[in-house]
XYZ file of C-alpha atoms in Angstrom:
472
model
C 36.161 24.916 9.036
C 33.703 24.028 12.072
C 30.104 24.208 11.747
C 28.628 23.559 15.436
C 25.429 24.192 17.089
C 23.197 25.534 14.122
C 19.869 25.513 13.367
C 19.556 25.975 9.426
C 16.376 26.106 7.933
C 15.828 25.183 4.358
C 18.069 23.532 2.010
C 22.425 23.649 2.746
C 25.069 23.048 0.738
C 28.833 22.815 1.833
C 31.587 22.591 -0.671
C 35.423 22.357 0.410
C 37.591 23.729 -2.424
C 40.703 24.355 -0.253
C 43.287 22.692 1.986
C 41.186 22.863 5.009
C 39.644 20.613 7.126
C 35.601 20.567 7.375
C 34.294 19.669 10.900
C 30.542 19.122 10.914
C 29.251 18.931 14.623
C 32.726 17.268 15.935
C 32.547 17.818 19.610
C 29.776 16.691 22.249
C 27.222 19.610 22.252
C 27.628 20.504 18.948
C 24.973 19.285 17.066
C 23.302 20.895 13.916
C 20.102 20.588 12.753
C 19.301 21.446 9.319
C 15.395 21.440 8.282
C 15.477 20.830 4.535
C 18.507 18.495 2.136
C 22.015 18.515 3.427
C 24.753 18.106 0.330
C 28.256 17.558 1.204
C 31.157 18.111 -1.449
C 34.454 17.901 -1.476
C 36.545 18.456 -3.905
C 39.995 18.846 -2.161
C 41.608 19.313 1.253
C 42.184 16.695 3.528
C 39.665 15.208 6.224
C 35.577 15.613 5.779
C 33.956 15.107 8.604
C 30.022 14.978 9.689
C 28.528 13.776 12.859
C 31.964 12.912 14.727
C 31.168 13.859 18.204
C 27.711 14.927 17.950
C 24.399 14.032 16.431
C 23.852 15.765 12.610
C 19.985 15.896 12.206
C 18.576 16.074 8.685
C 14.838 16.891 8.107
C 15.487 15.780 4.329
C 17.807 14.159 2.392
C 21.137 13.839 2.101
C 23.764 13.666 -0.858
C 27.351 13.384 -1.080
C 29.798 13.744 -4.031
C 32.921 11.617 -2.542
C 33.487 8.325 -0.631
C 36.215 10.209 1.232
C 33.339 12.376 3.086
C 33.458 10.566 6.651
C 29.698 10.357 8.521
C 29.365 9.148 11.869
C 25.998 10.009 13.455
C 23.338 10.728 11.265
C 20.068 11.334 12.198
C 16.843 11.294 10.385
C 14.316 13.998 11.748
C 11.609 16.542 10.934
C 8.072 15.677 8.768
C 9.474 15.820 5.039
C 10.740 12.867 2.710
C 14.128 12.402 1.469
C 16.544 10.513 -0.812
C 19.940 9.710 0.219
C 22.388 9.668 -2.496
C 25.856 9.959 -4.131
C 28.227 10.303 -7.133
C 31.010 8.193 -5.806
C 30.853 4.056 -6.514
C 31.169 3.045 -3.060
C 28.502 2.050 -0.654
C 27.600 4.885 1.887
C 28.525 4.191 5.114
C 26.949 5.554 8.519
C 27.993 3.750 11.637
C 25.101 5.207 13.522
C 21.617 6.172 11.698
C 18.728 7.171 13.137
C 15.466 7.283 12.321
C 13.266 10.294 14.149
C 10.734 11.630 11.208
C 7.173 12.096 11.943
C 4.247 12.311 9.713
C 4.430 8.712 7.833
C 7.949 10.534 6.044
C 10.266 8.343 4.762
C 14.139 8.299 3.447
C 14.597 6.557 0.370
C 18.183 5.417 -0.445
C 19.333 5.494 -3.703
C 22.669 4.012 -3.150
C 23.392 1.373 -0.752
C 24.038 2.385 2.726
C 26.185 0.260 4.962
C 25.605 0.834 9.019
C 28.097 -0.399 11.241
C 27.550 0.603 14.729
C 23.703 1.384 15.439
C 20.431 1.379 13.539
C 17.722 3.152 15.694
C 14.124 2.887 14.306
C 11.909 5.144 16.271
C 9.566 6.831 13.699
C 9.668 7.181 10.137
C 10.805 4.392 7.004
C 13.576 3.537 5.338
C 12.812 2.938 1.652
C 15.275 0.626 -0.170
C 15.378 -0.875 -3.457
C 17.302 -3.740 -5.740
C 20.491 -1.574 -5.973
C 20.145 0.518 -2.897
C 19.806 -1.940 0.018
C 20.163 -1.179 3.633
C 23.161 -3.296 4.531
C 24.053 -4.159 8.364
C 27.358 -5.322 9.447
C 28.354 -8.589 11.384
C 27.566 -7.968 15.358
C 25.351 -5.148 14.170
C 22.286 -4.427 16.411
C 19.503 -2.331 16.123
C 16.793 -0.497 18.400
C 13.516 -0.130 17.896
C 10.971 -1.473 14.637
C 7.419 -0.815 14.987
C 4.170 0.086 12.527
C 5.691 3.653 12.204
C 9.705 2.717 11.493
C 10.365 -0.054 9.368
C 12.482 -1.057 6.194
C 10.486 -1.357 3.217
C 12.288 -2.684 0.818
C 15.491 -5.067 0.472
C 17.958 -5.689 3.185
C 20.752 -6.891 3.971
C 22.617 -8.475 6.791
C 26.300 -9.804 6.679
C 27.689 -12.225 9.874
C 27.027 -15.126 11.863
C 24.582 -13.779 14.952
C 20.695 -14.675 14.959
C 19.224 -11.499 13.547
C 15.461 -10.011 13.241
C 15.126 -7.796 9.983
C 12.743 -5.044 10.938
C 10.773 -4.922 7.633
C 7.646 -4.301 7.129
C 5.342 -2.258 4.517
C 1.945 -0.076 4.140
C 2.290 0.719 7.855
C 2.615 -2.797 9.253
C 5.443 -3.902 10.781
C 6.416 -7.805 9.439
C 10.056 -8.969 10.876
C 11.099 -12.232 9.824
C 14.129 -13.869 11.666
C 16.790 -16.366 11.385
C 19.003 -18.113 13.662
C 22.929 -17.768 13.474
C 24.694 -18.674 10.383
C 28.427 -20.502 10.687
C 30.145 -17.746 9.169
C 31.087 -14.576 10.014
C 31.042 -13.741 6.110
C 27.948 -15.335 5.658
C 25.002 -12.343 3.948
C 21.480 -12.993 3.915
C 18.916 -10.722 2.009
C 15.297 -10.213 3.183
C 12.273 -8.249 1.842
C 8.477 -8.344 3.030
C 5.492 -7.729 0.244
C 2.263 -7.318 1.285
C 0.213 -8.443 -0.888
C -1.077 -11.882 -1.818
C 1.730 -14.382 -2.525
C -0.885 -16.575 -4.836
C -0.860 -13.154 -7.436
C 3.124 -13.992 -8.308
C 3.522 -17.842 -6.920
C 0.463 -20.477 -7.771
C -0.851 -21.055 -4.385
C -2.974 -23.967 -6.051
C 0.437 -26.179 -6.193
C 1.768 -26.707 -2.733
C 2.027 -29.754 -0.691
C -1.017 -31.995 0.275
C -0.612 -31.673 3.815
C -1.539 -27.849 3.070
C -5.081 -26.951 2.875
C -4.114 -23.111 1.582
C -1.889 -20.750 1.454
C -2.107 -17.048 3.431
C -2.887 -14.700 1.149
C -2.140 -11.437 2.736
C 1.630 -11.130 2.386
C 4.857 -13.366 2.269
C 8.715 -12.807 2.471
C 11.736 -12.888 0.524
C 14.236 -14.394 1.888
C 17.914 -15.126 0.090
C 21.222 -16.458 1.050
C 23.651 -14.263 -0.984
C 26.615 -15.595 0.343
C 28.005 -18.538 2.288
C 26.528 -22.312 2.431
C 25.171 -21.695 6.183
C 21.563 -23.432 6.437
C 19.188 -21.567 9.186
C 16.236 -21.423 10.839
C 13.286 -19.407 9.749
C 10.981 -17.546 11.840
C 7.662 -15.165 10.529
C 4.712 -13.731 12.435
C 1.143 -12.864 12.121
C -0.364 -9.794 13.380
C -4.292 -8.979 13.031
C -3.946 -5.610 11.240
C -1.906 -7.246 8.462
C -2.490 -10.615 8.435
C -5.871 -11.721 9.810
C -6.925 -13.089 13.050
C -5.463 -16.632 13.570
C -7.692 -18.944 14.829
C -6.043 -22.024 15.348
C -2.239 -21.775 16.223
C -1.883 -25.663 16.012
C -3.101 -25.800 12.431
C -0.024 -23.030 11.227
C 2.507 -24.033 9.204
C 5.651 -22.141 7.261
C 5.695 -23.003 3.711
C 8.306 -22.279 1.086
C 7.718 -21.992 -2.596
C 10.783 -23.980 -4.348
C 10.180 -23.028 -7.881
C 7.578 -25.153 -8.359
C 5.255 -25.581 -5.688
C 4.574 -24.572 -2.076
C 6.389 -26.552 0.397
C 5.364 -27.140 4.298
C 8.131 -26.495 6.281
C 6.096 -27.717 9.723
C 5.187 -26.485 12.808
C 7.790 -25.402 15.434
C 8.464 -23.147 18.356
C 5.435 -20.590 18.308
C 4.828 -17.358 20.451
C 2.005 -15.258 20.749
C -1.729 -14.966 20.753
C -4.427 -15.409 18.002
C -3.899 -12.204 16.960
C -0.152 -11.422 16.970
C 2.439 -14.213 16.774
C 5.506 -16.402 15.393
C 6.067 -19.557 14.159
C 9.449 -21.025 13.086
C 10.250 -23.659 10.559
C 10.693 -27.051 12.375
C 14.346 -27.752 10.723
C 17.103 -25.251 9.517
C 16.302 -24.143 6.003
C 18.490 -25.265 2.943
C 16.973 -23.312 0.258
C 15.936 -19.805 0.009
C 13.397 -18.116 -1.589
C 9.545 -16.905 -0.856
C 8.292 -17.902 2.779
C 4.383 -17.652 3.501
C 2.256 -19.011 6.441
C -0.207 -21.761 5.570
C -2.686 -23.670 7.140
C -3.569 -27.457 7.104
C -7.003 -26.692 7.845
C -9.849 -24.502 6.930
C -8.884 -22.467 9.587
C -6.773 -19.438 9.811
C -8.269 -17.725 7.193
C -5.256 -15.399 6.703
C -7.637 -13.648 5.429
C -10.684 -13.597 2.821
C -9.627 -13.786 -1.050
C -11.361 -11.794 -3.605
C -10.229 -13.743 -6.926
C -11.617 -11.138 -9.226
C -13.295 -7.874 -9.058
C -14.896 -6.111 -12.149
C -17.008 -3.246 -13.118
C -18.848 -3.212 -16.729
C -20.440 0.205 -18.188
C -24.152 -0.390 -19.150
C -26.508 1.914 -20.818
C -26.704 4.067 -17.781
C -25.475 2.223 -15.135
C -22.457 0.589 -13.867
C -22.390 -3.755 -13.314
C -20.252 -4.886 -10.504
C -19.420 -8.502 -9.800
C -16.819 -10.160 -7.506
C -16.041 -13.562 -6.706
C -14.378 -14.446 -3.275
C -12.327 -17.955 -1.496
C -12.347 -18.307 2.139
C -15.336 -16.396 3.904
C -14.656 -17.484 7.350
C -15.728 -15.157 10.414
C -16.108 -12.005 7.443
C -19.561 -10.077 7.905
C -20.289 -7.886 4.913
C -19.138 -6.106 1.799
C -19.088 -2.408 1.342
C -19.351 -1.088 -2.336
C -17.241 2.501 -2.464
C -17.253 4.945 -5.253
C -15.291 7.883 -6.124
C -14.670 10.661 -8.550
C -11.600 12.113 -10.218
C -11.195 13.471 -6.831
C -10.390 9.972 -4.996
C -12.928 10.875 -2.192
C -14.661 7.004 -1.770
C -17.970 7.459 -0.377
C -20.288 4.132 0.403
C -23.358 3.212 -2.016
C -23.932 0.249 -1.501
C -23.951 -3.510 0.952
C -24.058 -6.608 0.659
C -24.136 -9.262 3.491
C -21.335 -12.244 3.165
C -22.502 -16.268 2.928
C -19.563 -16.803 5.146
C -18.577 -19.723 3.317
C -14.816 -21.421 2.408
C -15.877 -21.997 -0.972
C -16.104 -20.186 -3.927
C -18.853 -17.350 -4.003
C -20.088 -14.812 -6.276
C -21.367 -11.286 -5.457
C -23.230 -8.622 -7.512
C -24.167 -5.001 -7.579
C -26.154 -2.273 -10.016
C -24.607 1.620 -9.414
C -27.852 3.008 -10.944
C -26.078 6.656 -10.411
C -22.652 6.386 -11.419
C -21.291 9.679 -12.545
C -20.671 11.589 -15.571
C -16.843 10.788 -15.913
C -14.448 8.603 -14.154
C -15.815 6.417 -11.690
C -13.909 4.293 -8.996
C -15.166 1.313 -7.335
C -13.466 0.039 -4.760
C -14.701 -2.880 -1.870
C -14.580 -2.417 1.643
C -14.007 -5.869 3.184
C -15.509 -6.251 6.932
C -14.892 -9.093 9.343
C -17.011 -9.937 12.229
C -14.828 -8.150 14.573
C -14.418 -4.843 12.821
C -11.820 -4.993 11.275
C -11.422 -4.373 7.209
C -9.565 -4.315 4.310
C -9.831 -2.905 0.730
C -9.683 -4.661 -2.730
C -8.359 -3.354 -5.959
C -9.703 -0.210 -7.402
C -11.935 -0.981 -10.698
C -12.725 2.071 -12.995
C -15.039 2.944 -15.709
C -15.799 5.994 -17.618
C -19.000 7.831 -18.635
C -18.293 10.496 -21.446
C -20.257 13.481 -20.552
C -22.873 14.650 -23.141
C -21.248 17.816 -24.523
C -23.262 21.120 -24.451
C -26.674 19.976 -23.185
C -29.199 22.584 -22.447
C -32.066 22.130 -20.056
C -34.866 24.826 -19.647
C -36.757 25.912 -18.163
C -35.416 25.061 -14.859
C -36.593 25.582 -12.097
C -39.844 24.480 -14.599
C -43.746 24.261 -13.818
C -45.335 22.680 -16.940
C -42.680 21.084 -19.362
C -38.653 21.337 -19.983
C -36.822 21.443 -23.057
C -33.693 19.364 -23.757
C -31.108 20.670 -26.544
C -28.388 18.094 -27.430
C -25.694 18.051 -30.113
C -26.368 14.587 -30.151
C -29.252 12.208 -30.615
C -31.458 11.196 -27.232
C -32.199 7.786 -26.652
C -33.704 7.729 -23.079
C -35.021 10.616 -20.276
C -35.390 9.452 -17.178
C -36.745 11.415 -13.986
C -36.021 10.170 -11.005
C -36.644 11.385 -7.098
C -33.871 11.721 -4.946
C -33.205 8.647 -3.632
C -32.931 7.141 -7.608
C -36.310 5.823 -8.048
C -37.390 6.723 -11.524
C -40.546 8.665 -11.826
C -41.119 9.209 -15.160
C -39.421 8.337 -18.348
C -39.237 9.753 -22.160
C -37.893 8.588 -25.276
C -37.036 11.458 -28.318
C -39.983 12.705 -29.921
C -39.917 15.036 -32.966
C -39.390 18.074 -30.540
C -37.757 18.800 -27.630
C -40.545 19.551 -25.672
C -41.492 17.164 -22.732
C -44.376 17.829 -20.175
C -43.541 17.263 -16.248
C -47.124 17.905 -14.877
C -48.110 15.339 -13.201
C -44.939 15.603 -11.211
C -44.970 17.342 -7.383
C -43.033 20.516 -6.715
C -39.618 19.240 -5.550
C -36.161 18.440 -6.290
C -35.392 15.831 -9.076
C -32.683 14.186 -10.943
C -32.952 14.252 -14.682
C -30.986 11.286 -16.247
C -29.887 11.698 -20.156
C -28.351 8.901 -22.105
C -27.886 9.912 -26.083
C -26.993 7.124 -28.923
C -23.954 6.319 -27.768
C -24.993 5.201 -24.340
C -22.751 8.364 -22.446
C -25.242 9.590 -19.924
C -25.573 12.663 -17.528
C -27.391 13.490 -14.886
C -28.302 17.132 -14.280
C -30.658 18.626 -10.977
C -34.097 19.857 -11.811
C -36.437 21.808 -9.845
C -40.325 21.736 -10.241
C -42.403 24.320 -8.852
């Protein structure tokens, strides 16, 4: 059975239960393009080959039911996410794997995939896991690697050649390089983490030569087979690491299980916005690696050590603590509801000091229901990042009735719960009039000018709801 030169929309499944041979794209000019997921099942028969003569392009994911299915040249394309998986027990072998996915689409490996010839990272992300690595054989090369195409998760390399692992995370390319191991059977595993290493490995425990560590990222590099010692090169890029302002004081640091060790300042390349640094000598033990600095320079970047939001009677109190504010401009406080649409509700100028700094902000008009808060951290060069998200919930005051609305001389507020406070604010949030619960539910508004106002009602349980009021 030959499957040649087709464009097949949607998902496709091929099952061989007979005695024949199955060929998919077995000759030059016979490549197939599947826009959805593809499943190959070999229940019996002789050879079952895919992409031996031309490229088999898959817009979704790839599923196999047998170790005996021979894959040769597989391209993942289109804008859909997909998975690669099999029901067999051995790694999936794809001699040539090409990533040409668009729109930040990714392929997630559910089983280990072994690439034996070529890896092309043009566009799209390969997501891996602890038991589903991407494994490259000895002598393997690859093309590409960028902010739009990388490996997100653990990756293995076997062999005695120098190698750069094309890693990344969160739309940022972050490779790590090793010099050539001594043995062809040596194996190294690497992974990039776009997060503060101090959250997992105590950044206060470090060699006295180190002033501070990066708070933006780290790499996991382990020698899983063999005894070779290799030099390690990591790098920085402004979009993920911050701008380096003093390259000579940069260091490579490694966590040894108790503290961060200074591995020195070897060969460097690049500029303040992008470059690499190598360890001074070959590394004999492996574990997390990150960049560090021997001076207060190289912010790498600002650290938010604490950010919290506290519900008050009718407002939300935000507070945060920073460390190492250098070349930093300001914070923007952003809020969103359940739609996750963040908008700016305030600004705080930075103290721009390397010591610990504290900030507060009060949100006087939170949403009724869920309120999500985050900080936008803006450097003086305009680059920015975001803090973690803090959540505060204001339960709605059920079945509140306000009438008349529009109103002229008075309003009535009917609520199933006892009302503690009623505030009328203008549209800028300025409090114009305040009421407490009286003997009846009628409140005079004769002194208010015509226009639109906000009525904020707080019950005895400190639940607050806001409603618009039109005064005629």
